[in-house]
Short mmCIF file of C-alpha atoms in Angstrom, two decimals:
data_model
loop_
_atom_site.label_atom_id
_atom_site.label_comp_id
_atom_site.label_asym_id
_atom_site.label_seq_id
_atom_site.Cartn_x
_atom_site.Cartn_y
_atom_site.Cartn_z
CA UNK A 11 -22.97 15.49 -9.15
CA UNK A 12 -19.26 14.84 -10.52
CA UNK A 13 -16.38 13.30 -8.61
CA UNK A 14 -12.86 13.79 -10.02
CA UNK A 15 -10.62 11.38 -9.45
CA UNK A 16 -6.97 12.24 -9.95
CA UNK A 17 -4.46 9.30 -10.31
CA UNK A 18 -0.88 8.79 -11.34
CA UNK A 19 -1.15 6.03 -14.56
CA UNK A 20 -0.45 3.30 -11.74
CA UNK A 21 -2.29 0.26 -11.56
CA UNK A 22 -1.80 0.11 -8.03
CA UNK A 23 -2.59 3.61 -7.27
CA UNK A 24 -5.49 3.73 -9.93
CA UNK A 25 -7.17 0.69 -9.11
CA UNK A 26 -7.96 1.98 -4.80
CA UNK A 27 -8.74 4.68 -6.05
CA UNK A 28 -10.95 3.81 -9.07
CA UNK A 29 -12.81 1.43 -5.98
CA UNK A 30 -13.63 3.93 -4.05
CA UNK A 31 -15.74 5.84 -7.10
CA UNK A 32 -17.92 2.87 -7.72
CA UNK A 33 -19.81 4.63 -4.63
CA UNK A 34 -20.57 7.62 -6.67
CA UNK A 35 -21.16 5.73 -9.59
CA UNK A 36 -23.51 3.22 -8.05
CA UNK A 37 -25.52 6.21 -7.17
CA UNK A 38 -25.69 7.36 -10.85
CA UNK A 39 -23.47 10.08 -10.33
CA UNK A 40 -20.99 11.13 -13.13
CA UNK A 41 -17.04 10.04 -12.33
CA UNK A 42 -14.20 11.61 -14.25
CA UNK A 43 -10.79 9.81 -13.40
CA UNK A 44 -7.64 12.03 -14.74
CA UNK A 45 -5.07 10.14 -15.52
CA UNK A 46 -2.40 8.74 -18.05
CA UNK A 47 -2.58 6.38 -21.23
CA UNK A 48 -1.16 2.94 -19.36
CA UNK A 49 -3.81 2.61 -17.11
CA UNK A 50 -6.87 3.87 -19.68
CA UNK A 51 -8.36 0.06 -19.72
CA UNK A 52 -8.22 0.15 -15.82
CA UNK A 53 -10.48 2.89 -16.21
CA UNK A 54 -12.83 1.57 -18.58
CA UNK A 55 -13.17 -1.07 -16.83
CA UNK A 56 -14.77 0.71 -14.03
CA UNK A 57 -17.29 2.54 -16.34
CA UNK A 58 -15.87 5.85 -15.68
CA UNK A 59 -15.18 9.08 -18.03
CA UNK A 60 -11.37 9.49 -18.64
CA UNK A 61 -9.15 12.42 -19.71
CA UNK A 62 -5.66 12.88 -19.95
CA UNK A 63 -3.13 13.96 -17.49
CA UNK A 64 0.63 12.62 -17.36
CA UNK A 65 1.29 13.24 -13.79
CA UNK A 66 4.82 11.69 -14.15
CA UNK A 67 7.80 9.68 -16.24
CA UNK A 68 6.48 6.56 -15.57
CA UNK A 69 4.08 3.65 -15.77
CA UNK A 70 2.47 0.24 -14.61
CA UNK A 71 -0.39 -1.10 -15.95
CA UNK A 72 -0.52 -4.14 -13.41
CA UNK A 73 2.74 -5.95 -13.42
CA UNK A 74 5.86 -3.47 -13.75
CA UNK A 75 8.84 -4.55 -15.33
CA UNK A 76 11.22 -2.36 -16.07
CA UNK A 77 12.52 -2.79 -19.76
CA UNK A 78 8.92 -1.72 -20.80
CA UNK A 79 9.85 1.86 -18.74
CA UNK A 80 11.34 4.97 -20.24
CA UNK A 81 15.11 5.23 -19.97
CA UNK A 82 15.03 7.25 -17.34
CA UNK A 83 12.43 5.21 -15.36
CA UNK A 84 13.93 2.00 -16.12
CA UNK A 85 17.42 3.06 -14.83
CA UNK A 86 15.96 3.80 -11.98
CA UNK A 87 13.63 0.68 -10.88
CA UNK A 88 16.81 -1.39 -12.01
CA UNK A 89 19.02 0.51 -8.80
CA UNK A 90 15.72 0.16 -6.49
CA UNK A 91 15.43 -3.62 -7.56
CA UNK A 92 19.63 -3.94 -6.78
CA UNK A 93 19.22 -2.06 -3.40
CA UNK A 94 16.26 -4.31 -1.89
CA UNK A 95 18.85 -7.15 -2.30
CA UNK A 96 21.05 -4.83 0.46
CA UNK A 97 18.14 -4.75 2.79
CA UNK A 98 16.34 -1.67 4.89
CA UNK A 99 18.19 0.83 5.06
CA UNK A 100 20.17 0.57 1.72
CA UNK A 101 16.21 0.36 0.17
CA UNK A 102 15.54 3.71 1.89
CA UNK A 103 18.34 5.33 1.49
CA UNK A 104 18.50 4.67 -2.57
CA UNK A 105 14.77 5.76 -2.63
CA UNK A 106 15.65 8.88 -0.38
CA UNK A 107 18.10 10.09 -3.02
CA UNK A 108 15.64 9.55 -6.10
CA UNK A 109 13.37 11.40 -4.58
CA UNK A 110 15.44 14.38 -5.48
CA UNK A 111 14.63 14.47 -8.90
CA UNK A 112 11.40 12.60 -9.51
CA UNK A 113 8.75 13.62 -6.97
CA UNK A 114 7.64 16.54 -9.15
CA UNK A 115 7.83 15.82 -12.62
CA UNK A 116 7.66 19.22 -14.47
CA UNK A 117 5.68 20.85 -11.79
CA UNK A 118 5.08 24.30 -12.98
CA UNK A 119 3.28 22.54 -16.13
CA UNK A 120 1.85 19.37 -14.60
CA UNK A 121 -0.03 22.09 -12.44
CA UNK A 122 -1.04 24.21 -14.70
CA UNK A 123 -2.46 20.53 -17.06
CA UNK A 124 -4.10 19.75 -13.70
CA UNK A 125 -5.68 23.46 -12.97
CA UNK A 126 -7.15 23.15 -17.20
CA UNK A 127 -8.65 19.52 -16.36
CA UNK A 128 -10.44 21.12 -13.36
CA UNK A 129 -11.91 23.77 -15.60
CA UNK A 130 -13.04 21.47 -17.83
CA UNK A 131 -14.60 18.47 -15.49
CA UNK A 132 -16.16 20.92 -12.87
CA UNK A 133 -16.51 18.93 -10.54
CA UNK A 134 -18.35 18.88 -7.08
CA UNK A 135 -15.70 16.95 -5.57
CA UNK A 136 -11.94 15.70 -5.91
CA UNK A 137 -10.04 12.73 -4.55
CA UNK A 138 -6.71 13.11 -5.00
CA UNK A 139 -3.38 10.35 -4.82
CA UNK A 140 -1.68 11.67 -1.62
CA UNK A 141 1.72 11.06 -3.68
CA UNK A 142 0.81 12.77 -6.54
CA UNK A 143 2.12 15.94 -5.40
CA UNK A 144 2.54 17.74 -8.69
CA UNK A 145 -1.38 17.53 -8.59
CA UNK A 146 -1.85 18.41 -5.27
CA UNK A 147 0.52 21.52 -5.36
CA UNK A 148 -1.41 22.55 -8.71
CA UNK A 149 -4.99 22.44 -6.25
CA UNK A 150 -3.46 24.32 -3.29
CA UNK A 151 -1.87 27.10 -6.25
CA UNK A 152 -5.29 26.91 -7.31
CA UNK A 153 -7.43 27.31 -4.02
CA UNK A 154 -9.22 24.16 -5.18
CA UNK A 155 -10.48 22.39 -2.41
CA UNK A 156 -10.23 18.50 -2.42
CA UNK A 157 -10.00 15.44 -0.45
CA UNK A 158 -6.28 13.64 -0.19
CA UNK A 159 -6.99 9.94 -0.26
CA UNK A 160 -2.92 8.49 2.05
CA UNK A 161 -3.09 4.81 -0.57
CA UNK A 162 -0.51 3.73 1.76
CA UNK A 163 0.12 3.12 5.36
CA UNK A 164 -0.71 6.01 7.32
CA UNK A 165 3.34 6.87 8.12
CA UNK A 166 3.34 8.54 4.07
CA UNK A 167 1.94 11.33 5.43
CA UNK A 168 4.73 12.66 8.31
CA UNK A 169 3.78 14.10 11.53
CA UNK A 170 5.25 15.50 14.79
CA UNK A 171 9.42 14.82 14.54
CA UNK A 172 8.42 11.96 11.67
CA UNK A 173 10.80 12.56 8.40
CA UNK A 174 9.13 11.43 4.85
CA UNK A 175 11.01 8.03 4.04
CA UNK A 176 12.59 7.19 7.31
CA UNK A 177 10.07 4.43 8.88
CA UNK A 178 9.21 5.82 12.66
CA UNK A 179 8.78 1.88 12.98
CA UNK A 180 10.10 -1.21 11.92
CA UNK A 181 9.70 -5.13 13.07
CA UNK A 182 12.11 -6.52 14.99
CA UNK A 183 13.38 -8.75 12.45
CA UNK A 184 15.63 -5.81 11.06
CA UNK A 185 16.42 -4.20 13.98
CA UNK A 186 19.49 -4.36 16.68
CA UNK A 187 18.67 -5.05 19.83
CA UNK A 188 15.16 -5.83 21.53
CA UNK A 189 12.18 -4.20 21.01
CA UNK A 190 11.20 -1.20 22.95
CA UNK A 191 7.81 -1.36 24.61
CA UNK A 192 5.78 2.12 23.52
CA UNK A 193 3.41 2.99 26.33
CA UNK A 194 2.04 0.65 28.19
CA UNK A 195 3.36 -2.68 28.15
CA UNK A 196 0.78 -5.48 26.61
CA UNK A 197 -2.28 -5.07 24.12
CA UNK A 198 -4.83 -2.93 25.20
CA UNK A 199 -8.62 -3.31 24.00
CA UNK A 200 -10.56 -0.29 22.99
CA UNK A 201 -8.00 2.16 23.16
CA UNK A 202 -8.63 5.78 23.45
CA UNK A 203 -9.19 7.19 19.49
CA UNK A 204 -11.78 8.52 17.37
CA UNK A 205 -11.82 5.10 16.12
CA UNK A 206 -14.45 2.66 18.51
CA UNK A 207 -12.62 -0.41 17.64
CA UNK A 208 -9.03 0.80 18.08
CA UNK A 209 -6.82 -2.31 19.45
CA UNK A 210 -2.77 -1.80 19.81
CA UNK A 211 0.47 -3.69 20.66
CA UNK A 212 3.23 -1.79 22.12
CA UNK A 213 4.71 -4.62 22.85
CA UNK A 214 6.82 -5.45 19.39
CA UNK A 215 7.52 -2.17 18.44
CA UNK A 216 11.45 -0.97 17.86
CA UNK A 217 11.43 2.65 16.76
CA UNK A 218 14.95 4.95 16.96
CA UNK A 219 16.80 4.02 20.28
CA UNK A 220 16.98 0.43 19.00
CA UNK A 221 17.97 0.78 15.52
CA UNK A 222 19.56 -1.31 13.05
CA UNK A 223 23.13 0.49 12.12
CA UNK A 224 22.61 3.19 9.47
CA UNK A 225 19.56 4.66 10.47
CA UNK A 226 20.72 7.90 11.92
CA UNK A 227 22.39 8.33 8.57
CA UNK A 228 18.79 7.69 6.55
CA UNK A 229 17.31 10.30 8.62
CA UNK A 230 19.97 12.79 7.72
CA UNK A 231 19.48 11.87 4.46
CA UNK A 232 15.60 11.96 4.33
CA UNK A 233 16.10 15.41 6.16
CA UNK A 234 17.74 16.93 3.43
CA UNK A 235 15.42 15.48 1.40
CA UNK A 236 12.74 17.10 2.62
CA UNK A 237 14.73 20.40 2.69
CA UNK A 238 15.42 19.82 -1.42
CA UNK A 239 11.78 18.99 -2.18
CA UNK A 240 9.83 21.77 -0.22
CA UNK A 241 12.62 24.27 -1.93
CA UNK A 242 11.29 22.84 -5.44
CA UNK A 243 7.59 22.95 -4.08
CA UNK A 244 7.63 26.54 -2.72
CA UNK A 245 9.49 27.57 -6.29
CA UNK A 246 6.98 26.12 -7.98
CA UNK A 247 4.07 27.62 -5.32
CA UNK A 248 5.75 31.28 -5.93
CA UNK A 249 5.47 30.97 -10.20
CA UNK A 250 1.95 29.60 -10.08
CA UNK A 251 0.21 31.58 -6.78
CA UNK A 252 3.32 33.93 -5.91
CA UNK A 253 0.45 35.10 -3.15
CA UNK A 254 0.52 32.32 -0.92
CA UNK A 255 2.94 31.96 1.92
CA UNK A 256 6.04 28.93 1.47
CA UNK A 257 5.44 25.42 2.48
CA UNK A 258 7.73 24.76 5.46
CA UNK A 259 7.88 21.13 4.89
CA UNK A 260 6.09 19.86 1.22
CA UNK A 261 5.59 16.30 2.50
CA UNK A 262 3.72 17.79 4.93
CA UNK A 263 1.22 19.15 2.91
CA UNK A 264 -2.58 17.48 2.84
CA UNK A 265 -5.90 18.32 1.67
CA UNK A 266 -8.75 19.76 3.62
CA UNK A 267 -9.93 16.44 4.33
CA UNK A 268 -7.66 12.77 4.68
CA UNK A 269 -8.51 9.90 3.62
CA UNK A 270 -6.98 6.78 4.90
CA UNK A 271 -7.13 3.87 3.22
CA UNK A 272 -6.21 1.89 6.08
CA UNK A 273 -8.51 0.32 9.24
CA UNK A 274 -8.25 2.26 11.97
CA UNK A 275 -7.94 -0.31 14.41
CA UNK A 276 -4.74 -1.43 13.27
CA UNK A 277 -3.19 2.22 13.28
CA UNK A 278 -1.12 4.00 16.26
CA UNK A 279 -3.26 5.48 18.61
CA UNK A 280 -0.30 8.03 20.05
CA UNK A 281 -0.09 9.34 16.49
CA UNK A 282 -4.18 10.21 15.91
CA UNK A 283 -4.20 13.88 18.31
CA UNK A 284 -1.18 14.40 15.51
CA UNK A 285 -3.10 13.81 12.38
CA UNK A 286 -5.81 16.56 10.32
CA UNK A 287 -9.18 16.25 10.13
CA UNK A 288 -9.50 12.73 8.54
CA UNK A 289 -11.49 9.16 7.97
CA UNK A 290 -10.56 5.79 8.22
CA UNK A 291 -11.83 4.29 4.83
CA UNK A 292 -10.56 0.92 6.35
CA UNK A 293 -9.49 -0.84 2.81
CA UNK A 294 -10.73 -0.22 -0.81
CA UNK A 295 -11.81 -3.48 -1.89
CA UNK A 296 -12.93 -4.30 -5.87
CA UNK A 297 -14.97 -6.38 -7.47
CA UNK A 298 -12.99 -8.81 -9.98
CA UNK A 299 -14.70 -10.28 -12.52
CA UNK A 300 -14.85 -14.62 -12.21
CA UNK A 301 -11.69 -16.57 -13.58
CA UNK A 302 -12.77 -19.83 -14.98
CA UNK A 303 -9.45 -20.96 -14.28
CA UNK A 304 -9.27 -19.93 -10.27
CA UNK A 305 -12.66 -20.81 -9.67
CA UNK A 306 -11.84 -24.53 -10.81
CA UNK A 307 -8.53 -24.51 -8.73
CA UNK A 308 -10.65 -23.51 -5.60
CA UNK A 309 -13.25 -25.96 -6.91
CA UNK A 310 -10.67 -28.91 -6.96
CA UNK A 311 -9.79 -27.89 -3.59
CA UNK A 312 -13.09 -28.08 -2.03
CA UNK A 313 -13.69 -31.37 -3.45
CA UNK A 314 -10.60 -32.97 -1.89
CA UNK A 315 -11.51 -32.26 1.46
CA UNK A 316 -13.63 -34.81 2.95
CA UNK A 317 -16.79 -33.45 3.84
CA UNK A 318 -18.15 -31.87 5.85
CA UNK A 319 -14.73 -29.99 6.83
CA UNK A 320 -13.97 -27.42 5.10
CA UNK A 321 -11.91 -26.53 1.85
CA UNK A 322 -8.37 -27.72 1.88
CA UNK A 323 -6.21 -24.46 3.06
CA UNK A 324 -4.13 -22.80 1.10
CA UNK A 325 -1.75 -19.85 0.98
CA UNK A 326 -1.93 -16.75 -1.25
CA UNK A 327 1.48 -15.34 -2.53
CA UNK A 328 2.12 -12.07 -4.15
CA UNK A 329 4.96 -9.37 -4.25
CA UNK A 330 3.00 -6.82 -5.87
CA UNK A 331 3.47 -5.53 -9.20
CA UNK A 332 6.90 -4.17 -8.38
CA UNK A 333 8.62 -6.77 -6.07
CA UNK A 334 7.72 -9.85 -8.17
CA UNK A 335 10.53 -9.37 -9.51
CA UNK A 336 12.84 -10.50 -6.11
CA UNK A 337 12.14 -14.56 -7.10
CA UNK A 338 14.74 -15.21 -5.20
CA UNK A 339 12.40 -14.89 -2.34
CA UNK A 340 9.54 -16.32 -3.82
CA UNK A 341 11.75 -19.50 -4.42
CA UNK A 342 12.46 -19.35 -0.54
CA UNK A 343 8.96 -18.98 0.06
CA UNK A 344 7.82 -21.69 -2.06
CA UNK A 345 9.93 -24.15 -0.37
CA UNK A 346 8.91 -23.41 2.62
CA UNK A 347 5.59 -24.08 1.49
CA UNK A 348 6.66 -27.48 0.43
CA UNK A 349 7.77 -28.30 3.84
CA UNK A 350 4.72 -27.62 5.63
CA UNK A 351 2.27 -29.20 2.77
CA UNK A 352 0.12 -27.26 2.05
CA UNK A 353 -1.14 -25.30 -1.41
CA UNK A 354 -0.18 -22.42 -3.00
CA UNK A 355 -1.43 -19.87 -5.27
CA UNK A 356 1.58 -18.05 -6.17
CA UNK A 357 0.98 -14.39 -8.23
CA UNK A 358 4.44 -14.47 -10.07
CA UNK A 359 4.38 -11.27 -12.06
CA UNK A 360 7.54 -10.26 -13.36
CA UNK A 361 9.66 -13.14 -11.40
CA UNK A 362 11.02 -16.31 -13.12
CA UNK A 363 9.11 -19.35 -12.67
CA UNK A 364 12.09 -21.07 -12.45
CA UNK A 365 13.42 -19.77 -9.64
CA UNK A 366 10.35 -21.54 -7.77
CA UNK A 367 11.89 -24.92 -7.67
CA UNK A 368 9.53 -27.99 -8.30
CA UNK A 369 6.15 -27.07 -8.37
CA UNK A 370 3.49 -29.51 -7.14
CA UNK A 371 0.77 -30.22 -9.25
CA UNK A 372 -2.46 -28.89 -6.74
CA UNK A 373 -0.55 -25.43 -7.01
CA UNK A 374 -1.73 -22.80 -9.03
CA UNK A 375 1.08 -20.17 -10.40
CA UNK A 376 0.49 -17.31 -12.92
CA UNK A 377 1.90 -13.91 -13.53
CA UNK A 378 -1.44 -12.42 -12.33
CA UNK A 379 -3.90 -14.07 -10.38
CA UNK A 380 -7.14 -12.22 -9.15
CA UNK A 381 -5.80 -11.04 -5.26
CA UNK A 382 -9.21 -10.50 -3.90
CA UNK A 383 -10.88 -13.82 -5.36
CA UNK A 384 -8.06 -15.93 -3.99
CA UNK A 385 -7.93 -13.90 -0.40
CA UNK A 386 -11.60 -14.49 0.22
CA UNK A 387 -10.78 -18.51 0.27
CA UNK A 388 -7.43 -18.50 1.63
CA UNK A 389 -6.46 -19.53 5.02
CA UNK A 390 -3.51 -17.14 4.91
CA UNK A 391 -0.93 -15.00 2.78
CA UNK A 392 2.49 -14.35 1.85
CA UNK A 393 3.52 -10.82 1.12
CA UNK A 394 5.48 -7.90 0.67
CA UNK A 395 3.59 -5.49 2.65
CA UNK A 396 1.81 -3.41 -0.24
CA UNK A 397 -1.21 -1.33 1.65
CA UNK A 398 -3.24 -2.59 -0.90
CA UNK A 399 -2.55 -6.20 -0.25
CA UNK A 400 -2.78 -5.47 3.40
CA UNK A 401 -6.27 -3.90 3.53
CA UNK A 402 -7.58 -6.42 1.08
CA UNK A 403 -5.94 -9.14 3.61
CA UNK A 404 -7.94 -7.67 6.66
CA UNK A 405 -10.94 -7.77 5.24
CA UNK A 406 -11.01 -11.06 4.22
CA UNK A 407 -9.73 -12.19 7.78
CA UNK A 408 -6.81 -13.55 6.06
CA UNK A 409 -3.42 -13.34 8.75
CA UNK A 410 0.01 -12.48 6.53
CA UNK A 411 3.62 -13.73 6.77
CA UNK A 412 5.07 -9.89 5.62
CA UNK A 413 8.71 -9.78 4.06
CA UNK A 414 8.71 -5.90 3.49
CA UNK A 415 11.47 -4.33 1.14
CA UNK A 416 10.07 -0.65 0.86
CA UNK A 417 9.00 2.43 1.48
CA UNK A 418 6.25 2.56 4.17
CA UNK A 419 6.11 -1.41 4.27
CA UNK A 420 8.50 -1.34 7.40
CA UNK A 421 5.91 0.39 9.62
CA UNK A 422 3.23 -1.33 8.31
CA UNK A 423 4.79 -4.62 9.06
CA UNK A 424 5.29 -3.31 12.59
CA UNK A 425 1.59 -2.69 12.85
CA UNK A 426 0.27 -6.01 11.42
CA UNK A 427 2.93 -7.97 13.97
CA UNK A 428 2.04 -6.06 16.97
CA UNK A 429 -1.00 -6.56 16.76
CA UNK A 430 -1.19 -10.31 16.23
CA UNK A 431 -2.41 -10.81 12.79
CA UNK A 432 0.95 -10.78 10.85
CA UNK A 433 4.54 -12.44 11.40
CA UNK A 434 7.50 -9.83 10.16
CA UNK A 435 10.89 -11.32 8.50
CA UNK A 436 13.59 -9.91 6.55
CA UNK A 437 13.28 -11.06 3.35
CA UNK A 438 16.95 -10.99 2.29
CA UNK A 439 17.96 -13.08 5.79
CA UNK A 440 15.00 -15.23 6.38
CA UNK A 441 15.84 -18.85 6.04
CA UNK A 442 13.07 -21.16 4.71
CA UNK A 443 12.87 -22.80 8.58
CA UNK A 444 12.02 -19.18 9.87
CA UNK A 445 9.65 -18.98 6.67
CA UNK A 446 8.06 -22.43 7.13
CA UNK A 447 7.48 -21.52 10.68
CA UNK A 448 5.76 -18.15 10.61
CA UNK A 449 3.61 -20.35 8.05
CA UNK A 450 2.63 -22.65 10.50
CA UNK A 451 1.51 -20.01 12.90
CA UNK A 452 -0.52 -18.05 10.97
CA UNK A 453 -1.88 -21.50 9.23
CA UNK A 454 -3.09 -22.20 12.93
CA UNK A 455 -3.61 -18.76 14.45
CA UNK A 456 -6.68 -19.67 15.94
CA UNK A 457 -5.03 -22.31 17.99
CA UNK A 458 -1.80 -20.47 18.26
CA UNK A 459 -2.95 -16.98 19.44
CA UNK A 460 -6.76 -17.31 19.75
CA UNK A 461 -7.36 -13.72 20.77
CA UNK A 462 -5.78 -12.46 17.65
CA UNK A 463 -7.98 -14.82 15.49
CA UNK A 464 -10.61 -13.32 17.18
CA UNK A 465 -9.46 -9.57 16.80
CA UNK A 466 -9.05 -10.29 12.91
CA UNK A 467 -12.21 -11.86 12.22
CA UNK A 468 -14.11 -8.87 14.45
CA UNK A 469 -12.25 -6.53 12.08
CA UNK A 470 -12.84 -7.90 8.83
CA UNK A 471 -16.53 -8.21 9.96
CA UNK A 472 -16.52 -4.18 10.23
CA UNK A 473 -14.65 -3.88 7.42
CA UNK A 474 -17.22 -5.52 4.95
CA UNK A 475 -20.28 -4.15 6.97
CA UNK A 476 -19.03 -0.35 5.83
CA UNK A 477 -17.17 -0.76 3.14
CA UNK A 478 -14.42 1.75 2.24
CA UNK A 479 -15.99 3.79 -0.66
CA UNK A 480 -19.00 3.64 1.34
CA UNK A 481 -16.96 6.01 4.36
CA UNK A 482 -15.58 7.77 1.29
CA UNK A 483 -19.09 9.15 -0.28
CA UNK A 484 -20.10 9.76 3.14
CA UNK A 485 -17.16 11.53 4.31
CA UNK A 486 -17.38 14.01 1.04
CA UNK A 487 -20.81 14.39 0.62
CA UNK A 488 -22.12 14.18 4.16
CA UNK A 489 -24.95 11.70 2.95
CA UNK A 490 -24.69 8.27 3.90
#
């Protein structure tokens, strides 16, 4: 049996992605990742076959920055970098307008590369990016059937009135006005879903009727959007199957099966009668191989803790491979860390050390540091809101101070807040007493909020029990 995986040449698209395989190749089945050159190690790594297939202009192979991008590309992540510095709605509103011209990178030909590479493979089964829509356009041209694996909060994929790019949800912390209670006030236990451990907040949700100003203008602007990019989709639908009917919204568009790599307890329970046929995978969790150097650090820190209590805590910090880059807010973070005394690990990628202030000597920095390694031992996390660093969050029962900037990061921030496992703040407002106290409350959520201590550590339990790629081979080959 052969799996095809089809990626973007995205570290932190491929590497989910590349996760949820290992199922199929733990099995001894064959695995066949399409992709482009900057990620090639990535899939080596894994054990997997690899062929080409540029999907689009650009590339990450695990920390971005954007001098190493094509001209194009690095004009681009330069304006994206300047707008998070404007906050929300500037973010989405930039990103709305590049999606104009670099969804679909040459579509007509990327589809036709992608049709050639499913000739070739022949595979049994596909797992396609949900954003890599050239691909996904070249499948549905092709009557190809496959499985569209959502990498990001479940919001990417728009349904009922939703608009691709404007967030149906957002924390309070960047909206006017209080929150608006959705449903029934309070968290409910077991809500109704296909999901038997669905839990919900309504309670902290503001969605439009309490929004920041500018909104109604980023929904205009995502609606024409959407108008733009379904034009190009159905132009390049009518060249390569001029037989099949027009899309009447592209970002619409999913497989025969979803995939999302997200738990569904922590997901909206008024949006799942919405959705298509789909699976919670819950998260996508790797294997890393050991760091000598982390595995002292969290050494040293077991040691100074007098026994028997446990490990001296410590916080986990990353902005993802993109948003490294705002160190500004790092060096925020990292003094609010100071204040409430307790150690860091702080992934610095692209950011400037410098911008960190002084750091104390039990802290360990480094452009990359092993997420999942450090997670597993930490007592909580820092971070931008990346679904990946999320899911990988949950499982390890690890609660999150979020400081979104992007895309579908607003809504998930709303979800992780509601629902008592996360704290939400602006990151271009937050002042380092806000920071230093949503620190201390997910430092002591068990004492703080005991029920949601309880509701994370009952959902990382499931999550490990089945993990992701485990729901993933199941859901596509209907063995277990």
């Amino acid at each position: 049996m052969t799996l095809l995986v089809i990626s973007p040449d995205y570290a932190s698209h491929l590497l989910p992605l590349a996760t949820l395989a290992t199922e199929w190749r733990d099995r001894g089945e064959r695995v066949v990742v399409a992709t482009g050159p900057a990620t090639a190690a990535i899939v080596e790594s894994f054990g997997f076959e690899r062929v080409q297939l540029q999907l689009g202009r650009g590339s990450n192979p695990g920390v971005i920055r954007a001098e190493e991008q094509v001209a194009e590309e690095d004009a681009s992540l330069r304006g994206f970098f300047d707008a998070t510095r404007l906050g929300m709605v500037e973010t989405l509103s930039y990103q709305a307008r590049e999606r104009l011209t670099d969804l679909m990178w040459q579509p007509v030909a990327t589809a036709r590369a992608v049709l050639d590479v499913v000739a070739a493979v022949r595979p049994d089964q596909i797992v396609v990016d949900h954003l890599a829509f050239s691909a996904r356009l070249a499948l549905v041209a092709g009557g190809v059937p496959f499985a569209d694996v959502v990498l990001g909060h479940p919001t990417a994929l728009p349904v009922g009135d939703e608009v691709y790019g404007c967030p149906p949800e957002w924390p309070p912390a960047f909206g006017a006005g209080a929150a608006r209670p959705v449903g029934d006030a309070g968290r409910t236990a077991d809500v109704v879903s296909n999901h038997p451990h669905a839990w919900f907040d309504g309670t902290s949700v503001v969605r439009p009727g309490s929004e920041p100003e500018g909104i109604a203008g980023l929904r205009e602007l995502c609606e024409r959007v959407d108008a733009s990019f379904t034009a190009e989709w159905n132009a390049a639908l009518a060249e390569l199957a001029p037989h099949l009917p027009p899309s009447t919204s592209a970002f619409g568009e999913h497989g025969d099966l979803l995939l999302y790599n997200y738990p569904g307890e922590l997901a909206d329970p008024a949006r799942e009668a919405l959705l298509p046929p789909h699976v919670w995978l819950g998260s996508a969790v790797r294997a890393e191989p050991v760091d000598a150097e982390v595995a002292a650090w969290l050494a040293a820190g077991d040691q100074a803790a007098p026994a028997p209590a446990p490990a001296a805590p410590f916080v986990y910090v990353s902005f993802g491979s993109f948003l490294s880059v705002r160190s500004d807010v790092l060096g925020r973070v990292a003094e609010a860390l100071r204040r409430v005394g307790v150690r860091a690990a702080i992934a610095l990628g692209s950011g400037d050390r410098a911008d960190l202030g002084e750091v104390p000597a039990d802290w360990l920095v480094r452009e990359f540091l092993p997420q999942v390694t450090l997670l597993d031992a930490a007592t909580a996390a820092v971070t931008h809101g990346g679904n990946n660093s999320v899911t990988e969050a949950m499982t390890a029962g690890v609660p999150v101070v979020v400081l979104p900037f992007s895309t579908d990061q607003f809504a998930g921030a709303a979800a992780l807040e509601r629902t008592g496992v996360g704290v939400a703040l602006a990151p271009n407002t937050a002042t380092v007493d806000e920071l230093a106290e949503a620190l201390r409350h997910v430092l002591d959520l068990p004492t703080r909020d005991p029920g949601a201590a309880g509701r994370l550590a009952g959902l990382a339990a499931s999550l490990r029990e089945t993990p992701g790629r485990a729901r993933a081979h199941a859901a596509l080959t209907g063995r277990g």
